[in-house]
PDB file of C-alpha atoms in Angstrom:
ATOM      1  CA  MET A   1     -24.355 -33.062  14.222  1.00  0.00           C
ATOM      2  CA  LYS A   2     -24.794 -29.517  14.493  1.00  0.00           C
ATOM      3  CA  ILE A   3     -21.870 -28.768  16.657  1.00  0.00           C
ATOM      4  CA  PHE A   4     -19.371 -30.052  13.815  1.00  0.00           C
ATOM      5  CA  THR A   5     -21.147 -28.718  11.272  1.00  0.00           C
ATOM      6  CA  PHE A   6     -20.755 -25.232  13.289  1.00  0.00           C
ATOM      7  CA  ILE A   7     -17.028 -26.327  13.538  1.00  0.00           C
ATOM      8  CA  ILE A   8     -16.554 -26.909   9.989  1.00  0.00           C
ATOM      9  CA  CYS A   9     -17.796 -23.531   9.019  1.00  0.00           C
ATOM     10  CA  LEU A  10     -15.458 -22.037  12.259  1.00  0.00           C
ATOM     11  CA  PHE A  11     -12.986 -23.185  10.057  1.00  0.00           C
ATOM     12  CA  VAL A  12     -13.143 -22.236   6.638  1.00  0.00           C
ATOM     13  CA  VAL A  13     -14.028 -18.686   8.022  1.00  0.00           C
ATOM     14  CA  SER A  14     -10.373 -18.504   9.842  1.00  0.00           C
ATOM     15  CA  VAL A  15      -8.602 -20.324   6.920  1.00  0.00           C
ATOM     16  CA  CYS A  16     -10.644 -17.747   4.628  1.00  0.00           C
ATOM     17  CA  THR A  17      -9.296 -14.796   6.576  1.00  0.00           C
ATOM     18  CA  ALA A  18      -6.113 -16.142   7.899  1.00  0.00           C
ATOM     19  CA  GLN A  19      -3.175 -13.697   9.195  1.00  0.00           C
ATOM     20  CA  THR A  20       0.743 -14.469   8.221  1.00  0.00           C
ATOM     21  CA  GLU A  21       3.060 -12.166   9.475  1.00  0.00           C
ATOM     22  CA  GLY A  22       7.112 -11.947   8.622  1.00  0.00           C
ATOM     23  CA  ILE A  23      10.180  -9.839   8.069  1.00  0.00           C
ATOM     24  CA  ILE A  24      11.735  -9.966   5.034  1.00  0.00           C
ATOM     25  CA  LYS A  25      15.608  -8.167   4.255  1.00  0.00           C
ATOM     26  CA  SER A  26      14.860  -5.852   1.607  1.00  0.00           C
ATOM     27  CA  VAL A  27      17.856  -4.444  -0.916  1.00  0.00           C
ATOM     28  CA  ASP A  28      20.428  -3.247   1.358  1.00  0.00           C
ATOM     29  CA  ALA A  29      19.847  -5.261   4.071  1.00  0.00           C
ATOM     30  CA  ALA A  30      16.966  -3.788   5.547  1.00  0.00           C
ATOM     31  CA  PRO A  31      14.321  -5.424   7.578  1.00  0.00           C
ATOM     32  CA  ILE A  32      10.463  -4.825   6.185  1.00  0.00           C
ATOM     33  CA  TYR A  33       7.852  -6.623   8.413  1.00  0.00           C
ATOM     34  CA  TYR A  34       3.982  -7.443   6.656  1.00  0.00           C
ATOM     35  CA  ARG A  35       1.157  -8.890   7.049  1.00  0.00           C
ATOM     36  CA  THR A  36      -0.858 -10.908   4.849  1.00  0.00           C
ATOM     37  CA  PHE A  37      -4.714 -11.183   5.179  1.00  0.00           C
ATOM     38  CA  GLY A  38      -6.983 -13.362   3.008  1.00  0.00           C
ATOM     39  CA  SER A  39      -6.238 -14.916  -0.453  1.00  0.00           C
ATOM     40  CA  GLY A  40      -7.462 -14.432  -4.210  1.00  0.00           C
ATOM     41  CA  GLN A  41      -5.128 -11.993  -5.889  1.00  0.00           C
ATOM     42  CA  PRO A  42      -2.803  -9.782  -4.119  1.00  0.00           C
ATOM     43  CA  LEU A  43      -3.056  -6.690  -3.024  1.00  0.00           C
ATOM     44  CA  LEU A  44      -0.582  -3.977  -1.548  1.00  0.00           C
ATOM     45  CA  ILE A  45      -1.563  -1.748   0.767  1.00  0.00           C
ATOM     46  CA  ILE A  46       0.396   1.949   0.876  1.00  0.00           C
ATOM     47  CA  ASN A  47      -0.437   3.118   4.043  1.00  0.00           C
ATOM     48  CA  GLY A  48       0.201   7.239   4.525  1.00  0.00           C
ATOM     49  CA  GLY A  49       2.798   9.240   6.072  1.00  0.00           C
ATOM     50  CA  PRO A  50       6.029   9.135   5.843  1.00  0.00           C
ATOM     51  CA  GLY A  51       6.906   7.607   9.419  1.00  0.00           C
ATOM     52  CA  MET A  52       3.422   5.926  10.232  1.00  0.00           C
ATOM     53  CA  ASN A  53       3.244   1.847  10.680  1.00  0.00           C
ATOM     54  CA  SER A  54       0.481  -0.041   8.866  1.00  0.00           C
ATOM     55  CA  ASN A  55      -1.572  -0.451  11.764  1.00  0.00           C
ATOM     56  CA  GLY A  56      -4.355   1.523  10.860  1.00  0.00           C
ATOM     57  CA  PHE A  57      -4.982  -0.122   7.923  1.00  0.00           C
ATOM     58  CA  GLU A  58      -5.228  -3.691   9.179  1.00  0.00           C
ATOM     59  CA  ASN A  59      -9.189  -3.118   9.496  1.00  0.00           C
ATOM     60  CA  LEU A  60      -9.437  -2.334   5.798  1.00  0.00           C
ATOM     61  CA  ALA A  61      -7.084  -4.975   5.129  1.00  0.00           C
ATOM     62  CA  ARG A  62      -8.891  -7.447   7.070  1.00  0.00           C
ATOM     63  CA  LYS A  63     -12.460  -6.709   5.136  1.00  0.00           C
ATOM     64  CA  LEU A  64     -10.845  -6.159   1.168  1.00  0.00           C
ATOM     65  CA  SER A  65      -9.335  -9.798   2.429  1.00  0.00           C
ATOM     66  CA  GLU A  66     -12.873 -11.168   1.794  1.00  0.00           C
ATOM     67  CA  HIS A  67     -12.042 -11.147  -2.070  1.00  0.00           C
ATOM     68  CA  TYR A  68      -7.962 -10.824  -2.127  1.00  0.00           C
ATOM     69  CA  LYS A  69      -5.005 -11.812  -0.588  1.00  0.00           C
ATOM     70  CA  THR A  70      -3.970  -8.444   1.006  1.00  0.00           C
ATOM     71  CA  ILE A  71      -0.441  -7.032   2.517  1.00  0.00           C
ATOM     72  CA  ILE A  72      -0.229  -4.199   5.177  1.00  0.00           C
ATOM     73  CA  TYR A  73       3.977  -3.256   6.254  1.00  0.00           C
ATOM     74  CA  ASP A  74       5.665  -1.226   7.951  1.00  0.00           C
ATOM     75  CA  GLN A  75       7.612   1.338   5.340  1.00  0.00           C
ATOM     76  CA  ARG A  76      11.332   1.615   6.221  1.00  0.00           C
ATOM     77  CA  GLY A  77      12.162   2.865   9.728  1.00  0.00           C
ATOM     78  CA  THR A  78       8.832   2.638  11.010  1.00  0.00           C
ATOM     79  CA  GLY A  79       6.645   0.421  13.096  1.00  0.00           C
ATOM     80  CA  LYS A  80       8.264  -3.135  13.137  1.00  0.00           C
ATOM     81  CA  SER A  81      10.637  -2.060   9.698  1.00  0.00           C
ATOM     82  CA  ILE A  82      13.298  -0.537  12.810  1.00  0.00           C
ATOM     83  CA  LEU A  83      16.744   0.437  10.832  1.00  0.00           C
ATOM     84  CA  PRO A  84      19.713   1.472  13.434  1.00  0.00           C
ATOM     85  CA  ILE A  85      20.350   4.746  11.682  1.00  0.00           C
ATOM     86  CA  LEU A  86      17.398   7.197   9.860  1.00  0.00           C
ATOM     87  CA  ASP A  87      18.851   9.300   7.942  1.00  0.00           C
ATOM     88  CA  SER A  88      19.109  10.417   3.948  1.00  0.00           C
ATOM     89  CA  THR A  89      20.922   7.573   2.973  1.00  0.00           C
ATOM     90  CA  THR A  90      18.591   4.758   4.811  1.00  0.00           C
ATOM     91  CA  ILE A  91      14.960   6.817   3.685  1.00  0.00           C
ATOM     92  CA  THR A  92      15.081   7.433   0.181  1.00  0.00           C
ATOM     93  CA  MET A  93      12.255   7.321  -2.336  1.00  0.00           C
ATOM     94  CA  ASP A  94      14.271   4.571  -4.363  1.00  0.00           C
ATOM     95  CA  LEU A  95      15.328   2.516  -1.460  1.00  0.00           C
ATOM     96  CA  MET A  96      11.219   2.868  -0.035  1.00  0.00           C
ATOM     97  CA  ILE A  97      10.132   1.409  -4.034  1.00  0.00           C
ATOM     98  CA  GLU A  98      12.954  -1.542  -3.356  1.00  0.00           C
ATOM     99  CA  ASP A  99      10.777  -2.614  -0.227  1.00  0.00           C
ATOM    100  CA  VAL A 100       8.412  -3.011  -2.386  1.00  0.00           C
ATOM    101  CA  GLU A 101       9.368  -5.139  -4.966  1.00  0.00           C
ATOM    102  CA  SER A 102      11.350  -6.846  -2.631  1.00  0.00           C
ATOM    103  CA  LEU A 103       7.739  -8.293  -0.938  1.00  0.00           C
ATOM    104  CA  ARG A 104       6.512  -8.759  -4.571  1.00  0.00           C
ATOM    105  CA  LYS A 105       9.435 -10.928  -5.087  1.00  0.00           C
ATOM    106  CA  PHE A 106       9.220 -12.789  -1.738  1.00  0.00           C
ATOM    107  CA  PHE A 107       5.527 -13.313  -2.744  1.00  0.00           C
ATOM    108  CA  LYS A 108       6.632 -14.364  -6.087  1.00  0.00           C
ATOM    109  CA  LEU A 109       4.322 -12.711  -7.569  1.00  0.00           C
ATOM    110  CA  ASP A 110       4.540 -11.862 -11.645  1.00  0.00           C
ATOM    111  CA  SER A 111       1.843  -8.517 -10.372  1.00  0.00           C
ATOM    112  CA  TRP A 112      -0.006  -6.863  -8.464  1.00  0.00           C
ATOM    113  CA  SER A 113      -2.775  -4.746  -7.219  1.00  0.00           C
ATOM    114  CA  ILE A 114      -1.640  -1.762  -5.169  1.00  0.00           C
ATOM    115  CA  LEU A 115      -3.936   0.689  -3.794  1.00  0.00           C
ATOM    116  CA  GLY A 116      -1.738   3.861  -1.667  1.00  0.00           C
ATOM    117  CA  HIS A 117      -3.066   6.107   0.594  1.00  0.00           C
ATOM    118  CA  SER A 118      -1.962   9.929   0.730  1.00  0.00           C
ATOM    119  CA  PHE A 119       2.554   9.511   0.772  1.00  0.00           C
ATOM    120  CA  GLY A 120       1.513   5.336  -0.169  1.00  0.00           C
ATOM    121  CA  GLY A 121      -0.046   6.738  -3.660  1.00  0.00           C
ATOM    122  CA  MET A 122       2.672   8.909  -3.599  1.00  0.00           C
ATOM    123  CA  LEU A 123       5.206   5.742  -3.773  1.00  0.00           C
ATOM    124  CA  ALA A 124       2.930   3.631  -5.729  1.00  0.00           C
ATOM    125  CA  SER A 125       3.072   6.274  -8.138  1.00  0.00           C
ATOM    126  CA  TYR A 126       6.902   5.995  -8.339  1.00  0.00           C
ATOM    127  CA  TYR A 127       7.192   2.332  -7.886  1.00  0.00           C
ATOM    128  CA  ALA A 128       5.011   2.090 -11.224  1.00  0.00           C
ATOM    129  CA  THR A 129       7.729   4.063 -12.984  1.00  0.00           C
ATOM    130  CA  LYS A 130       9.991   2.017 -12.240  1.00  0.00           C
ATOM    131  CA  TYR A 131       8.311  -1.256 -12.832  1.00  0.00           C
ATOM    132  CA  PRO A 132       5.247  -1.468 -15.067  1.00  0.00           C
ATOM    133  CA  GLU A 133       5.007  -4.490 -15.513  1.00  0.00           C
ATOM    134  CA  HIS A 134       4.403  -5.401 -12.395  1.00  0.00           C
ATOM    135  CA  ILE A 135       1.478  -3.761 -11.832  1.00  0.00           C
ATOM    136  CA  ASP A 136      -1.824  -5.637 -12.393  1.00  0.00           C
ATOM    137  CA  LYS A 137      -4.120  -2.319 -11.095  1.00  0.00           C
ATOM    138  CA  MET A 138      -3.972   0.580  -9.501  1.00  0.00           C
ATOM    139  CA  ILE A 139      -5.667   2.833  -6.182  1.00  0.00           C
ATOM    140  CA  LEU A 140      -4.345   6.257  -5.551  1.00  0.00           C
ATOM    141  CA  SER A 141      -6.614   7.875  -2.292  1.00  0.00           C
ATOM    142  CA  SER A 142      -6.432  11.161  -1.306  1.00  0.00           C
ATOM    143  CA  SER A 143      -2.708  10.833  -3.365  1.00  0.00           C
ATOM    144  CA  GLY A 144      -0.802  14.143  -4.711  1.00  0.00           C
ATOM    145  CA  GLY A 145       0.785  11.900  -6.881  1.00  0.00           C
ATOM    146  CA  ILE A 146       4.406  12.090  -8.389  1.00  0.00           C
ATOM    147  CA  ASP A 147       4.803  15.885  -9.125  1.00  0.00           C
ATOM    148  CA  LEU A 148       2.635  18.107  -7.101  1.00  0.00           C
ATOM    149  CA  GLY A 149       3.350  21.105  -9.511  1.00  0.00           C
ATOM    150  CA  LEU A 150       0.273  19.145 -11.723  1.00  0.00           C
ATOM    151  CA  LEU A 151      -2.254  20.543  -8.972  1.00  0.00           C
ATOM    152  CA  SER A 152      -1.663  23.688  -9.736  1.00  0.00           C
ATOM    153  CA  TYR A 153      -1.912  23.396 -13.220  1.00  0.00           C
ATOM    154  CA  VAL A 154      -5.655  21.658 -12.390  1.00  0.00           C
ATOM    155  CA  ASN A 155      -6.399  24.812 -10.226  1.00  0.00           C
ATOM    156  CA  ASP A 156      -6.369  26.835 -13.095  1.00  0.00           C
ATOM    157  CA  ALA A 157      -8.024  24.632 -15.538  1.00  0.00           C
ATOM    158  CA  ILE A 158     -10.384  24.686 -13.598  1.00  0.00           C
ATOM    159  CA  SER A 159     -10.598  28.242 -12.727  1.00  0.00           C
ATOM    160  CA  SER A 160      -9.805  29.571 -16.375  1.00  0.00           C
ATOM    161  CA  LYS A 161     -13.342  27.930 -17.481  1.00  0.00           C
ATOM    162  CA  LEU A 162     -15.193  29.647 -14.679  1.00  0.00           C
ATOM    163  CA  SER A 163     -17.085  32.271 -14.579  1.00  0.00           C
ATOM    164  CA  SER A 164     -16.635  35.680 -12.610  1.00  0.00           C
ATOM    165  CA  GLU A 165     -19.930  34.813 -10.427  1.00  0.00           C
ATOM    166  CA  GLU A 166     -18.399  31.065 -10.081  1.00  0.00           C
ATOM    167  CA  LYS A 167     -15.635  32.154  -8.879  1.00  0.00           C
ATOM    168  CA  LYS A 168     -16.451  34.310  -6.366  1.00  0.00           C
ATOM    169  CA  ILE A 169     -18.451  31.466  -4.467  1.00  0.00           C
ATOM    170  CA  ARG A 170     -15.005  29.553  -5.137  1.00  0.00           C
TER     171      ARG A 170
END
């Protein structure tokens, strides 16, 4: 009986953390490689870069899959999302957000949460400007945002409130 219970528990754990993978075609027929982990509310994780594959976020995706269905993908031209030509016509922000939208449609999701790290956060922000109705929640990690000039504005605003002594420390 103990062995049977152990096998059932092992099966339940493996189903809950099941991984699927595949390749979809984006709007311009570009191949987009993805992996999913777990089940529950969908959470897309967009890695930084550009130029990096999603492998560095696999452990995070696995951990978060305890509570969410996590989705990671290789951005166009990286990892297993291979393009025959890499140039300014095949790698654009507009095409990259259409890749994200193609993933959402492939998974038949009305909305999802997105976690974007670094450049992935910029991509998530841009996606949110084009498809706000499909965003449930958005988490930006070490992201500059769409307009990097905003950083100068924030730094100037903070500096204007500092005393001369505080400015010396800064």
